[in-house]
mmCIF file of C-alpha atoms in Angstrom:
data_model
loop_
_atom_site.group_PDB
_atom_site.id
_atom_site.type_symbol
_atom_site.label_atom_id
_atom_site.label_comp_id
_atom_site.label_asym_id
_atom_site.label_seq_id
_atom_site.Cartn_x
_atom_site.Cartn_y
_atom_site.Cartn_z
ATOM 1 C CA MET A 1 -5.211 -34.308 23.968
ATOM 2 C CA ASN A 2 -6.634 -30.860 24.624
ATOM 3 C CA LEU A 3 -4.510 -27.865 23.839
ATOM 4 C CA PRO A 4 -5.172 -24.617 25.670
ATOM 5 C CA ALA A 5 -7.064 -22.050 23.634
ATOM 6 C CA ASN A 6 -4.912 -19.258 22.320
ATOM 7 C CA PRO A 7 -7.061 -16.184 21.565
ATOM 8 C CA ALA A 8 -4.286 -14.625 19.464
ATOM 9 C CA LEU A 9 -4.149 -17.730 17.273
ATOM 10 C CA HIS A 10 -7.919 -17.614 16.707
ATOM 11 C CA GLY A 11 -7.643 -13.986 15.619
ATOM 12 C CA ASP A 12 -4.913 -14.896 13.157
ATOM 13 C CA CYS A 13 -7.018 -17.766 11.829
ATOM 14 C CA ARG A 14 -9.873 -15.395 11.077
ATOM 15 C CA ARG A 15 -7.557 -12.972 9.312
ATOM 16 C CA VAL A 16 -5.885 -15.758 7.326
ATOM 17 C CA SER A 17 -9.314 -17.121 6.415
ATOM 18 C CA GLU A 18 -10.338 -13.699 5.108
ATOM 19 C CA ILE A 19 -7.207 -13.455 2.964
ATOM 20 C CA LEU A 20 -7.631 -17.011 1.666
ATOM 21 C CA SER A 21 -11.212 -16.192 0.713
ATOM 22 C CA ARG A 22 -9.942 -13.261 -1.354
ATOM 23 C CA VAL A 23 -7.025 -15.012 -3.054
ATOM 24 C CA GLY A 24 -8.919 -18.272 -3.532
ATOM 25 C CA ASP A 25 -11.856 -16.646 -5.291
ATOM 26 C CA LYS A 26 -12.148 -17.897 -8.874
ATOM 27 C CA TRP A 27 -12.213 -14.400 -10.340
ATOM 28 C CA THR A 28 -9.140 -13.354 -8.373
ATOM 29 C CA VAL A 29 -7.252 -16.403 -9.612
ATOM 30 C CA LEU A 30 -8.184 -15.746 -13.238
ATOM 31 C CA ILE A 31 -7.397 -12.022 -13.038
ATOM 32 C CA VAL A 32 -4.018 -12.699 -11.420
ATOM 33 C CA MET A 33 -3.250 -15.178 -14.211
ATOM 34 C CA VAL A 34 -4.116 -12.584 -16.863
ATOM 35 C CA LEU A 35 -2.161 -9.775 -15.201
ATOM 36 C CA ARG A 36 0.856 -12.029 -14.722
ATOM 37 C CA GLU A 37 1.570 -11.459 -18.420
ATOM 38 C CA GLY A 38 1.791 -7.692 -17.917
ATOM 39 C CA PRO A 39 -0.349 -4.568 -17.582
ATOM 40 C CA ARG A 40 -3.819 -4.721 -19.122
ATOM 41 C CA ARG A 41 -6.713 -2.370 -19.649
ATOM 42 C CA PHE A 42 -10.102 -3.076 -18.099
ATOM 43 C CA ASN A 43 -11.877 -4.228 -21.266
ATOM 44 C CA ASP A 44 -8.913 -6.392 -22.248
ATOM 45 C CA ILE A 45 -9.113 -8.154 -18.872
ATOM 46 C CA LYS A 46 -12.893 -8.525 -19.275
ATOM 47 C CA ARG A 47 -12.510 -10.099 -22.744
ATOM 48 C CA THR A 48 -9.772 -12.442 -21.572
ATOM 49 C CA VAL A 49 -11.561 -13.574 -18.401
ATOM 50 C CA GLY A 50 -14.630 -15.126 -19.985
ATOM 51 C CA GLY A 51 -17.932 -14.926 -18.141
ATOM 52 C CA ILE A 52 -17.068 -12.174 -15.676
ATOM 53 C CA SER A 53 -19.505 -9.278 -15.434
ATOM 54 C CA GLN A 54 -18.323 -5.686 -15.504
ATOM 55 C CA GLN A 55 -19.520 -5.259 -11.907
ATOM 56 C CA MET A 56 -17.655 -8.344 -10.656
ATOM 57 C CA LEU A 57 -14.473 -7.339 -12.493
ATOM 58 C CA THR A 58 -14.652 -3.847 -10.994
ATOM 59 C CA ARG A 59 -15.259 -5.251 -7.510
ATOM 60 C CA THR A 60 -12.434 -7.795 -7.774
ATOM 61 C CA LEU A 61 -9.923 -5.285 -9.143
ATOM 62 C CA LYS A 62 -10.785 -2.816 -6.357
ATOM 63 C CA SER A 63 -10.327 -5.531 -3.727
ATOM 64 C CA LEU A 64 -6.986 -6.570 -5.218
ATOM 65 C CA GLU A 65 -5.899 -2.927 -5.337
ATOM 66 C CA ARG A 66 -6.965 -2.450 -1.711
ATOM 67 C CA ASP A 67 -4.958 -5.527 -0.683
ATOM 68 C CA GLY A 68 -1.875 -4.198 -2.497
ATOM 69 C CA MET A 69 -1.787 -6.892 -5.180
ATOM 70 C CA VAL A 70 -2.822 -4.742 -8.132
ATOM 71 C CA LEU A 71 -1.685 -1.285 -9.152
ATOM 72 C CA ARG A 72 -4.182 0.913 -11.017
ATOM 73 C CA THR A 73 -2.635 3.559 -13.261
ATOM 74 C CA VAL A 74 -4.664 6.306 -14.945
ATOM 75 C CA HIS A 75 -2.963 7.727 -18.052
ATOM 76 C CA PRO A 76 -3.789 11.399 -18.778
ATOM 77 C CA THR A 77 -5.292 10.886 -22.228
ATOM 78 C CA VAL A 78 -8.670 11.768 -23.697
ATOM 79 C CA PRO A 79 -10.530 9.662 -22.781
ATOM 80 C CA PRO A 80 -8.442 8.568 -19.774
ATOM 81 C CA GLN A 81 -6.866 5.146 -20.154
ATOM 82 C CA VAL A 82 -6.640 2.949 -17.073
ATOM 83 C CA GLU A 83 -4.227 0.035 -16.771
ATOM 84 C CA TYR A 84 -3.987 -2.625 -14.117
ATOM 85 C CA GLU A 85 -0.865 -4.560 -13.263
ATOM 86 C CA LEU A 86 0.369 -6.864 -10.550
ATOM 87 C CA THR A 87 2.519 -5.441 -7.792
ATOM 88 C CA ALA A 88 5.398 -7.456 -6.333
ATOM 89 C CA LEU A 89 2.900 -8.872 -3.827
ATOM 90 C CA GLY A 90 0.549 -9.812 -6.669
ATOM 91 C CA HIS A 91 3.369 -11.515 -8.552
ATOM 92 C CA SER A 92 4.210 -13.496 -5.420
ATOM 93 C CA LEU A 93 0.573 -14.650 -5.310
ATOM 94 C CA SER A 94 0.769 -15.749 -8.948
ATOM 95 C CA GLU A 95 3.395 -18.383 -8.102
ATOM 96 C CA PRO A 96 1.150 -20.599 -5.924
ATOM 97 C CA VAL A 97 -1.785 -19.873 -8.260
ATOM 98 C CA ILE A 98 0.248 -21.246 -11.183
ATOM 99 C CA ALA A 99 1.237 -24.295 -9.119
ATOM 100 C CA LEU A 100 -2.376 -24.946 -8.119
ATOM 101 C CA GLY A 101 -3.525 -24.593 -11.726
ATOM 102 C CA ALA A 102 -0.824 -27.018 -12.881
ATOM 103 C CA TRP A 103 -1.879 -29.502 -10.187
ATOM 104 C CA ALA A 104 -5.529 -29.248 -11.316
ATOM 105 C CA HIS A 105 -4.536 -29.737 -14.944
ATOM 106 C CA ARG A 106 -2.422 -32.814 -14.117
ATOM 107 C CA HIS A 107 -5.215 -34.433 -12.098
ATOM 108 C CA ILE A 108 -8.367 -33.405 -13.954
ATOM 109 C CA ALA A 109 -8.901 -36.807 -15.607
ATOM 110 C CA GLU A 110 -8.405 -38.607 -12.296
ATOM 111 C CA ILE A 111 -10.816 -36.259 -10.522
ATOM 112 C CA ASP A 112 -13.373 -36.664 -13.318
ATOM 113 C CA GLY A 113 -13.133 -40.440 -12.886
ATOM 114 C CA HIS A 114 -13.677 -40.198 -9.131
ATOM 115 C CA ARG A 115 -16.651 -37.900 -9.621
ATOM 116 C CA ALA A 116 -18.226 -40.242 -12.167
ATOM 117 C CA ARG A 117 -17.781 -43.261 -9.845
ATOM 118 C CA TYR A 118 -19.149 -41.322 -6.866
ATOM 119 C CA ASP A 119 -22.136 -39.999 -8.812
ATOM 120 C CA GLY A 120 -22.837 -43.483 -10.213
ATOM 121 C CA ALA A 121 -22.668 -45.045 -6.745
ATOM 122 C CA GLY A 122 -25.021 -42.343 -5.440
ATOM 123 C CA LYS A 123 -27.678 -43.352 -7.963
ATOM 124 C CA LYS A 124 -27.425 -46.955 -6.793
ATOM 125 C CA ARG A 125 -27.830 -45.912 -3.122
ATOM 126 C CA ALA A 126 -30.932 -43.797 -3.774
#
């Protein structure tokens, strides 16, 4: 069955794909999880999210701020202190992120078993 092409739908698919790329990025997921607990300073986020470079953290926080998921607050101290926190939109993103993380945790052993069987079968095929 062929459905007629809907140009508006294709445009929405591209936009949804762009958003999913942002919110599905591993650094975004980890940062959202950290900020779910409350406002944090840059270096605190960097320490908590192991393995992220300063450049990648800066880039991800700016993207999340641009998308309206993170609020950046500069406190007028010397030196200036900057805090990041989730907005209401960011908190709404944290709900499916938590659910996805819980799903992964529940199924990690099963997935590891499937990977081991697949990788073992691949060696036999080669």
